[in-house]
Coordinates of C-alpha atoms and ligand atoms in Angstrom, one line a residue:
X1 CA 118.2 62.5 99.1
X2 CA 118.3 62.8 102.9
X3 CA 115.2 61.5 104.8
X4 CA 114.3 64.9 106.1
X5 CA 114.2 66.4 102.6
X6 CA 111.1 66.7 100.5
X7 CA 112.8 67.6 97.1
X8 CA 116.1 68.0 95.4
X9 CA 116.0 71.6 94.3
X10 CA 113.6 74.6 94.9
X11 CA 113.8 77.7 92.9
X12 CA 112.6 81.2 94.3
X13 CA 111.7 84.0 91.7
X14 CA 112.8 87.2 93.3
X15 CA 115.1 88.2 96.2
X16 CA 112.6 90.8 97.7
X17 CA 111.3 90.2 101.2
X18 CA 108.8 87.4 100.3
X19 CA 111.6 85.6 98.2
X20 CA 114.2 85.8 100.7
X21 CA 112.0 84.8 103.5
X22 CA 110.8 81.9 101.6
X23 CA 114.2 80.8 101.0
X24 CA 115.0 80.7 104.6
X25 CA 111.9 78.6 105.1
X26 CA 112.8 76.1 102.3
X27 CA 116.6 75.5 103.2
X28 CA 115.8 72.6 105.6
X29 CA 113.5 70.8 103.2
X30 CA 115.4 70.8 100.0
X31 CA 118.8 69.7 99.1
X32 CA 119.5 72.9 97.1
X33 CA 117.7 76.3 97.2
X34 CA 118.3 78.8 94.2
X35 CA 117.0 82.3 94.3
X36 CA 116.9 84.1 91.0
X37 CA 116.8 87.8 91.0
X38 CA 116.8 90.3 87.9
X39 CA 118.5 93.2 89.7
X40 CA 122.4 93.6 90.6
X41 CA 122.5 93.1 94.3
X42 CA 125.4 95.1 95.9
X43 CA 127.2 94.0 99.0
X44 CA 125.9 97.0 101.1
X45 CA 122.3 98.3 101.3
X46 CA 121.3 100.0 97.9
X47 CA 118.2 101.1 96.3
X48 CA 117.5 99.0 93.1
X49 CA 115.2 99.1 90.3
X50 CA 113.1 96.0 90.9
X51 CA 111.9 97.4 94.2
X52 CA 111.1 101.1 93.7
X53 CA 109.0 101.2 96.9
X54 CA 112.3 100.7 98.9
X55 CA 112.8 104.7 98.7
X56 CA 109.9 105.0 101.0
X57 CA 109.2 104.4 104.6
X58 CA 109.1 100.7 105.4
X59 CA 107.8 100.1 108.8
X60 CA 108.6 96.5 110.1
X61 CA 105.6 95.5 112.3
X62 CA 106.4 93.5 115.5
X63 CA 104.8 90.5 113.9
X64 CA 107.0 90.6 110.8
X65 CA 110.0 91.1 113.3
X66 CA 109.0 88.0 115.3
X67 CA 108.4 85.9 112.1
X68 CA 111.9 87.0 110.9
X69 CA 113.3 86.0 114.2
X70 CA 111.6 82.6 113.9
X71 CA 113.1 82.0 110.4
X72 CA 116.5 83.5 111.4
X73 CA 117.2 83.2 115.1
X74 CA 119.0 86.2 116.4
X75 CA 117.5 88.5 113.8
X76 CA 116.8 91.3 116.1
X77 CA 120.3 91.5 117.2
X78 CA 121.3 91.5 113.5
X79 CA 118.9 94.7 113.1
X80 CA 120.5 96.4 116.0
X81 CA 124.0 95.7 114.6
X82 CA 122.9 97.1 111.3
X83 CA 122.1 100.5 113.1
X84 CA 118.3 100.1 113.5
X85 CA 116.7 102.5 115.8
X86 CA 114.9 100.8 118.7
X87 CA 111.3 102.0 119.4
X88 CA 109.3 101.3 122.4
X89 CA 105.9 100.3 121.3
X90 CA 103.1 102.7 121.9
X91 CA 105.8 105.3 123.3
X92 CA 108.2 106.4 120.7
X93 CA 106.1 107.2 117.7
X94 CA 103.7 110.0 118.3
X95 CA 100.4 109.2 116.7
X96 CA 98.1 112.1 115.6
X97 CA 94.6 111.5 115.0
X98 CA 91.6 113.9 114.7
X99 CA 90.5 114.3 118.2
X100 CA 93.8 112.8 119.7
X101 CA 96.7 115.0 119.0
X102 CA 98.6 113.3 120.0
X103 CA 97.2 109.7 121.0
X104 CA 98.1 108.7 124.6
X105 CA 101.8 107.6 124.6
X106 CA 102.3 104.6 126.9
X107 CA 104.9 101.9 126.8
X108 CA 103.1 98.8 125.5
X109 CA 106.0 96.3 126.5
X110 CA 107.7 95.6 123.2
X111 CA 110.6 96.9 121.0
X112 CA 110.3 97.3 117.3
X113 CA 113.2 98.7 115.0
X114 CA 113.2 101.3 112.5
X115 CA 115.5 101.1 109.5
X116 CA 115.7 101.6 105.7
X117 CA 114.2 98.9 103.5
X118 CA 117.4 98.3 101.6
X119 CA 119.2 97.6 104.9
X120 CA 116.3 95.2 106.2
X121 CA 116.7 93.5 103.0
X122 CA 120.3 93.2 103.2
X123 CA 120.4 91.8 106.8
X124 CA 117.9 89.1 105.6
X125 CA 119.9 88.5 102.5
X126 CA 123.1 87.9 104.7
X127 CA 121.1 85.4 106.7
X128 CA 120.0 83.5 103.4
X129 CA 123.3 83.6 101.7
X130 CA 124.8 82.1 105.0
X131 CA 122.9 78.8 104.4
X132 CA 125.5 76.5 102.7
X133 CA 122.7 75.0 100.4
X134 CA 121.3 78.3 99.1
X135 CA 122.5 80.2 96.2
X136 CA 121.4 83.7 95.1
X137 CA 121.9 84.3 91.3
X138 CA 121.6 88.1 90.6
X139 CA 121.0 89.6 87.2
X140 CA 119.0 86.6 86.3
X141 CA 115.5 87.2 85.0
X142 CA 113.1 84.4 85.1
X143 CA 111.0 84.5 81.8
X144 CA 108.8 81.5 82.2
X145 CA 107.7 78.8 84.6
X146 CA 107.8 75.5 82.9
X147 CA 105.5 72.7 83.3
X148 CA 104.8 69.1 82.1
X149 CA 102.9 69.0 78.8
X150 CA 99.4 68.4 80.6
X151 CA 100.2 71.4 82.9
X152 CA 99.8 69.2 86.1
X153 CA 103.1 69.9 87.3
X154 CA 105.8 72.5 87.3
X155 CA 109.3 71.3 86.2
X156 CA 111.5 74.4 86.5
X157 CA 112.1 77.9 85.2
X158 CA 113.6 79.4 82.0
X159 CA 115.7 82.6 82.7
X160 CA 117.7 85.0 81.0
X161 CA 121.0 86.5 82.4
X162 CA 122.4 90.0 82.0
X163 CA 124.4 89.0 78.8
X164 CA 121.2 87.8 77.2
X165 CA 122.0 84.2 77.6
X166 CA 119.2 82.2 78.5
X167 CA 119.0 78.8 80.4
X168 CA 116.7 76.5 82.3
X169 CA 116.8 75.2 85.9
X170 CA 114.9 72.2 86.9
X171 CA 113.0 72.3 90.3
X172 CA 110.7 70.2 92.5
X173 CA 109.1 73.4 93.7
X174 CA 109.2 77.0 92.2
X175 CA 108.0 79.8 94.5
X176 CA 106.9 82.7 92.7
X177 CA 108.0 85.9 94.9
X178 CA 108.2 88.3 91.9
X179 CA 105.8 90.7 93.5
X180 CA 103.4 91.0 90.7
X181 CA 103.1 87.2 90.2
X182 CA 102.8 87.6 86.4
X183 CA 104.8 84.5 85.8
X184 CA 102.3 82.3 87.7
X185 CA 99.2 84.0 85.8
X186 CA 101.1 83.6 82.5
X187 CA 101.5 79.8 83.2
X188 CA 98.0 79.2 84.1
X189 CA 97.0 80.9 81.0
X190 CA 99.4 78.9 78.8
X191 CA 97.9 75.6 80.2
X192 CA 94.5 76.7 79.7
X193 CA 93.5 77.0 83.4
X194 CA 91.4 79.6 84.9
X195 CA 93.2 82.6 86.6
X196 CA 92.4 83.3 90.2
X197 CA 89.5 85.8 91.0
X198 CA 90.7 89.1 92.4
X199 CA 89.3 91.4 94.9
X200 CA 90.5 94.9 94.5
X201 CA 90.3 98.2 96.2
X202 CA 91.0 101.2 94.1
X203 CA 92.6 104.0 96.1
X204 CA 95.0 105.8 93.7
X205 CA 97.4 106.8 96.5
X206 CA 100.4 109.1 95.7
X207 CA 103.4 109.0 98.0
X208 CA 106.5 111.2 98.3
X209 CA 109.4 110.8 100.3
X210 CA 112.4 112.7 101.6
X211 CA 115.3 111.8 103.8
X212 CA 116.7 114.3 106.3
X213 CA 119.6 114.4 108.8
X214 CA 118.2 114.5 112.2
X215 CA 119.0 118.0 113.7
X216 CA 120.7 118.4 117.0
X217 CA 117.6 120.4 118.3
X218 CA 115.2 117.4 117.2
X219 CA 112.3 116.8 119.8
X220 CA 113.0 114.5 122.4
X221 CA 109.5 113.3 123.2
X222 CA 109.2 111.3 120.1
X223 CA 111.4 109.4 117.6
X224 CA 108.8 109.2 114.8
X225 CA 105.4 110.7 113.9
X226 CA 102.4 109.5 112.2
X227 CA 99.7 112.2 111.2
X228 CA 96.3 111.2 110.0
X229 CA 94.1 113.6 108.0
X230 CA 90.4 114.0 108.9
X231 CA 88.8 111.3 106.7
X232 CA 86.9 111.5 104.5
X233 CA 87.3 115.1 103.7
X234 CA 91.1 115.0 104.1
X235 CA 93.1 112.0 102.8
X236 CA 96.6 113.6 103.5
X237 CA 98.8 111.9 105.9
X238 CA 102.4 111.6 106.7
X239 CA 104.7 109.3 108.5
X240 CA 108.2 110.1 109.5
X241 CA 110.5 107.4 111.1
X242 CA 114.0 107.3 112.1
X243 CA 116.6 105.4 109.9
X244 CA 120.1 103.9 110.7
X245 CA 122.7 106.6 110.3
X246 CA 120.9 109.4 112.4
X247 CA 118.4 110.1 109.7
X248 CA 114.7 110.7 109.3
X249 CA 112.7 109.3 106.4
X250 CA 109.4 111.4 105.8
X251 CA 106.7 109.9 103.7
X252 CA 103.7 112.1 102.9
X253 CA 100.9 111.7 100.5
X254 CA 97.2 111.6 99.5
X255 CA 94.6 110.2 97.2
X256 CA 93.0 110.8 93.8
X257 CA 95.3 113.5 92.8
X258 CA 95.7 115.3 96.0
X259 CA 99.4 114.2 95.9
X260 CA 102.5 115.9 96.6
X261 CA 104.7 117.3 94.0
X262 CA 108.1 115.6 93.4
X263 CA 110.3 118.5 94.2
X264 CA 111.7 119.9 97.5
X265 CA 109.8 123.1 97.6
X266 CA 106.6 121.3 96.9
X267 CA 107.4 118.6 99.3
X268 CA 107.6 121.1 102.1
X269 CA 104.5 123.1 101.1
X270 CA 102.5 119.7 101.1
X271 CA 104.0 118.9 104.6
X272 CA 103.0 122.3 105.9
X273 CA 99.4 121.7 105.0
X274 CA 99.2 118.3 106.6
X275 CA 96.5 118.4 109.4
X276 CA 99.2 118.9 112.3
X277 CA 102.4 120.9 112.2
X278 CA 104.7 118.3 113.7
X279 CA 106.4 116.9 110.7
X280 CA 106.8 120.3 108.9
X281 CA 108.1 121.9 112.0
X282 CA 110.7 119.1 112.6
X283 CA 112.0 119.1 108.9
X284 CA 111.5 122.7 107.9
X285 CA 115.1 123.5 109.1
X286 CA 116.6 120.0 108.8
X287 CA 119.2 119.2 106.2
X288 CA 117.7 117.2 103.1
X289 CA 120.1 114.4 102.2
X290 CA 118.6 113.2 99.1
X291 CA 116.3 113.9 96.1
X292 CA 112.4 113.6 96.3
X293 CA 111.1 109.9 95.5
X294 CA 107.6 109.5 94.3
X295 CA 105.4 106.4 94.0
X296 CA 101.9 105.7 92.7
X297 CA 99.9 103.0 94.3
X298 CA 96.6 102.3 92.3
X299 CA 94.8 99.7 94.2
X300 CA 95.1 96.8 96.8
X301 CA 94.7 93.5 95.3
X302 CA 93.8 90.0 96.7
X303 CA 94.0 87.0 94.6
X304 CA 91.8 84.2 95.5
X305 CA 94.2 81.2 94.6
X306 CA 92.2 79.3 97.4
X307 CA 89.0 79.2 95.3
X308 CA 90.8 77.4 92.2
X309 CA 89.8 73.8 91.9
X310 CA 93.1 72.8 90.4
X311 CA 96.7 74.4 90.5
X312 CA 99.9 72.9 89.1
X313 CA 101.7 70.9 91.5
X314 CA 105.2 72.4 92.5
X315 CA 104.2 76.1 92.1
X316 CA 103.6 78.5 95.1
X317 CA 102.9 82.3 94.7
X318 CA 103.8 84.1 97.9
X319 CA 104.0 87.5 99.3
X320 CA 102.6 90.5 97.1
X321 CA 102.0 87.9 94.4
X322 CA 99.0 86.8 96.5
X323 CA 98.0 90.0 98.0
X324 CA 99.1 93.5 97.9
X325 CA 98.0 95.9 100.6
X326 CA 97.6 99.8 100.7
X327 CA 101.3 100.4 101.9
X328 CA 100.3 103.2 104.4
X329 CA 99.4 100.5 106.7
X330 CA 102.9 98.9 106.7
X331 CA 101.8 95.4 106.4
X332 CA 103.3 93.8 103.3
X333 CA 106.8 92.7 104.6
X334 CA 105.5 91.5 107.8
X335 CA 102.8 89.4 106.0
X336 CA 105.4 87.9 103.6
X337 CA 107.5 87.0 106.6
X338 CA 104.5 85.4 108.2
X339 CA 103.6 83.4 105.1
X340 CA 107.3 82.2 105.0
X341 CA 106.8 80.9 108.6
X342 CA 103.6 79.1 107.4
X343 CA 105.4 77.7 104.4
X344 CA 108.1 76.2 106.9
X345 CA 105.5 74.6 109.2
X346 CA 103.7 73.1 106.2
X347 CA 107.0 71.6 104.7
X348 CA 107.7 70.1 108.2
X349 CA 104.2 68.7 108.5
X350 CA 103.7 67.4 104.9
X351 CA 107.3 65.9 104.9
X352 CA 105.9 62.5 106.0
X353 CA 103.4 62.4 103.1
X354 CA 103.9 60.2 100.0
X355 CA 103.8 63.4 97.8
X356 CA 104.3 66.4 100.0
X357 CA 104.8 69.0 97.0
X358 CA 101.2 67.9 95.6
X359 CA 99.6 68.8 98.9
X360 CA 101.8 72.0 99.5
X361 CA 99.9 74.8 97.5
X362 CA 96.4 73.6 98.5
X363 CA 97.3 73.5 102.2
X364 CA 99.0 76.8 101.9
X365 CA 96.2 78.5 100.1
X366 CA 93.8 77.4 102.6
X367 CA 96.0 78.1 105.7
X368 CA 97.2 81.5 104.6
X369 CA 93.6 82.9 104.6
X370 CA 93.6 83.5 108.4
X371 CA 97.1 85.5 108.1
X372 CA 95.7 87.7 105.3
X373 CA 92.3 88.3 106.9
X374 CA 93.4 90.9 109.5
X375 CA 95.6 93.0 107.3
X376 CA 93.0 92.9 104.4
X377 CA 90.3 94.1 107.1
X378 CA 92.7 97.2 107.6
X379 CA 92.9 97.6 103.8
X380 CA 89.1 97.6 103.5
X381 CA 88.9 100.7 105.8
X382 CA 90.0 102.7 102.7
X383 CA 86.3 102.8 101.8
X384 CA 86.0 105.6 104.4
X385 CA 86.8 107.7 101.3
X386 CA 83.7 107.6 99.0
X387 CA 85.6 107.7 95.8
X388 CA 87.3 104.2 96.6
X389 CA 86.5 101.8 94.0
X390 CA 85.5 98.3 94.7
X391 CA 82.8 96.5 96.6
X392 CA 82.0 98.5 99.6
X393 CA 81.4 95.9 102.5
X394 CA 78.0 95.6 103.8
X395 CA 77.2 97.8 106.9
X396 CA 80.4 99.7 106.6
X397 CA 79.0 102.8 108.5
X398 CA 78.7 100.3 111.6
X399 CA 82.3 99.1 111.0
X400 CA 83.6 102.7 111.0
X401 CA 81.6 103.7 114.1
X402 CA 83.0 100.5 115.9
X403 CA 86.6 101.4 115.0
X404 CA 85.9 105.0 116.2
X405 CA 84.6 103.6 119.5
X406 CA 87.6 101.3 119.9
X407 CA 90.0 104.3 119.3
X408 CA 88.2 106.1 122.1
X409 CA 88.3 103.2 124.6
X410 CA 92.1 102.7 123.6
X411 CA 92.8 106.2 124.4
X412 CA 91.0 105.9 127.9
X413 CA 92.1 102.3 128.8
X414 CA 95.7 101.0 128.5
X415 CA 94.6 97.5 128.1
X416 CA 92.5 98.3 125.1
X417 CA 95.3 100.4 123.7
X418 CA 97.6 97.4 124.0
X419 CA 95.1 95.1 122.3
X420 CA 94.6 97.5 119.4
X421 CA 98.2 97.9 118.8
X422 CA 98.5 94.1 118.9
X423 CA 96.0 93.9 116.1
X424 CA 97.6 96.6 114.2
X425 CA 101.0 94.9 114.5
X426 CA 99.3 91.7 113.3
X427 CA 100.2 89.8 116.6
X428 CA 96.5 89.1 117.0
X429 CA 93.7 88.5 114.6
X430 CA 90.9 91.2 114.3
X431 CA 88.4 88.6 115.6
X432 CA 89.7 89.5 119.2
X433 CA 87.4 92.6 119.0
X434 CA 84.4 90.2 119.2
X435 CA 85.0 89.7 122.9
X436 CA 81.6 90.1 124.4
X437 CA 82.7 92.4 127.1
X438 CA 84.8 94.7 124.6
X439 CA 81.9 94.7 122.3
X440 CA 79.5 95.8 124.9
X441 CA 81.8 98.7 125.9
X442 CA 82.3 99.7 122.4
X443 CA 78.4 99.6 121.7
X444 CA 77.9 101.8 124.8
X445 CA 80.4 104.4 123.3
X446 CA 78.6 104.1 119.9
X447 CA 75.3 104.8 121.7
X448 CA 76.7 107.9 123.2
X449 CA 78.0 109.6 120.0
Ligands
FAD501 C1 105.2 102.7 98.5 C2 105.3 101.3 99.2 C3 105.6 101.5 100.7 C4 105.6 100.3 101.3 N1 105.7 100.4 102.7 C5 105.8 99.3 103.4 C6 105.8 99.3 104.9 O1 106.0 100.4 105.5 N2 105.9 98.1 105.5 C7 105.6 96.8 105.0 O2 105.9 95.9 105.7 N3 105.5 96.8 103.7 C8 105.5 97.9 102.9 N4 105.3 97.8 101.5 C9 105.1 96.6 100.9 C10 106.4 95.8 100.9 O3 107.3 96.5 100.1 C11 106.1 94.5 100.1 O4 104.8 94.1 100.3 C12 107.0 93.3 100.6 O5 108.2 93.8 100.2 C13 106.8 92.1 99.9 O6 107.0 92.1 98.6 P1 107.5 90.9 97.6 O7 108.7 90.6 98.1 O8 106.4 90.0 97.5 O9 107.8 91.7 96.1 P2 108.7 92.8 95.8 O10 109.2 93.6 97.1 O11 108.1 93.5 94.8 O12 109.9 91.9 95.4 C14 110.0 91.2 94.2 C15 111.3 90.9 93.6 O13 111.4 89.9 92.5 C16 112.2 90.6 91.6 N5 111.6 90.0 90.3 C17 110.5 90.4 89.7 N6 110.3 89.6 88.6 C18 111.4 88.9 88.5 C19 111.8 88.0 87.5 N7 111.0 87.7 86.4 N8 112.9 87.3 87.6 C20 113.6 87.5 88.8 N9 113.5 88.4 89.6 C21 112.3 89.1 89.4 C22 112.2 92.0 91.8 O14 113.3 92.7 91.3 C23 112.3 92.1 93.2 O15 113.4 91.9 93.9 C24 105.2 99.1 100.8 C25 105.0 99.0 99.4 C26 105.1 100.2 98.7 C27 104.6 100.1 97.2

C-alpha cells in the first residue's frame, strides 16, 4: 500500500449525492473505492426508483456548490456545461413573504446554478467515474454490513446483484450512504449494540411537482419564485426554479392533509390558492411537459451517533443516514457535500495515526455536529405550526420574534440581507446572529412590534 493511503478498499453503499461525494473524498486515501448502487444508472440524466425525491425541485445552496467544487475542482463549469441556469444570489429568485411581496431583490455577489436533480447527480457521477481507482457497480443491492464476530470492526458487505446472485466484498471502510441508514442500524442490532437516539420533528408534508416549458412571454424580472404562506394559519408554499432545457419546475405543497392532489387540474387549483398569484399566473398558460409527481415527507430526523459510547470501527453513516431535513429548505445535498469535505479533511489529518480507521467515525460524529447545527436550527422553525410533533424548543416564541426582526432588518439593510442569505445558504453558522450589535438592533425591532 502506498504511504499516503490508509486502507486498501473502501465500499460506499448508494450512489446518491452523499455516496458520490463520499466516494470523491475517499479516492485519495484508499487504493480502491467501490460504490454499490441498487438502481440501474443510465448514461444520461434519468429519474430512478431509489431517489423518488429527484422528481421535485432540488435547489443546490451556494455552500453545496462550493463543497462540490472543493471535491471536484471546476465543478461549477461542469454545471454550466450541463445547461444549469445561473442565478444571481438575492436577485434572480423572487421571494414572497407575508409583509414583503416581494422581498427586496438585491445582487448579493454570488452565482448559484439551478438544474434538475438527475442532472446534478450525473455531473457528480461523471467526476467520480473519472477516478481511475473508483468503480461504480449498479444493480447491486447491499443486504448486510459484515463485521468481526465480536462486532468491533466492519469487514465488508454482502450484496445481491440483479440476477439474484449474491457475493461479498471486503472493505477496510464501509460508508453507509443509503439514505435511510437501515443497514447501519441492522448491524448495530445484530451485534447487540444500542441504536443512536433520534430527535424527530413530525411535519407530514405533502409535495406535488410539475415541469413546464418556459413560455416566450415569461416574466423578465425573475427566473424563479419562492412563495411562503402566512404561518401558522397557512402552511401552503411554492417554489418554482428554472431547469436546464428552458424549463420550469414548480413544487407546491402544504402540511397535515392540506396537500395538492396528484393530477394536473388539482395542481393548478392548488397553485391558484397560494398566498400570491405569481406562480399560478406564470404557469397557467405554460405547456406542461410531464405528469404530476407526489411525495410525502413525514418527519425530519437527526440521529445522534455522537452520543454512542462504542461504534464499530470501519463503518461510517453519512448524508441522510445521519440527518434528514425538511426538504422545503433545500439543505440535504449541500450538507451531504459538506460532510464529504469533512471526511476528506479527516482522512488527511488521521493519515499519520497508527490506526486511522479506528479514529475516523468518532472524529466524524463529533466534527459533523457544527455542520448539522445550522440546517437543523432551520428545520426546528417548523414548530411555528402548533401541530408539529416533537419537543418544541424552550422559548420558541422569542426565536420566532427574533427571526421576524431579522427579516425586517434584512429588508431594510443590504448588509443584514447578505448575512441572512449567507446563513440560509449554509455559508455561515447561525451563531453569527449573536453579534452584539446585530442583537441590539433586532431587540429594538422586537420591542417596537
Ligand atoms: C421531496 C424532496 C425534495 C428535496 N429537495 C432538496 C433540495 O431542494 N435541495 C437539497 O439539497 N436537498 C433536497 N432534498 C434532500 C436530498 O435529496 C438528500 O438529502 C440528498 O440527496 C442526500 O441524500 P443521500 O445521498 O444521503 O440519500 P439518497 O438520495 O436517498 O440516496 C441513497 C442512495 O442509496 C441507494 N441505496 C439505498 N439502499 C441501498 C442498498 N441496500 N444497496 C445499494 N444502494 C442502496 C439508493 O438507491 C440511492 O441511490 C430533498 C428531499 C426530498 C425528499
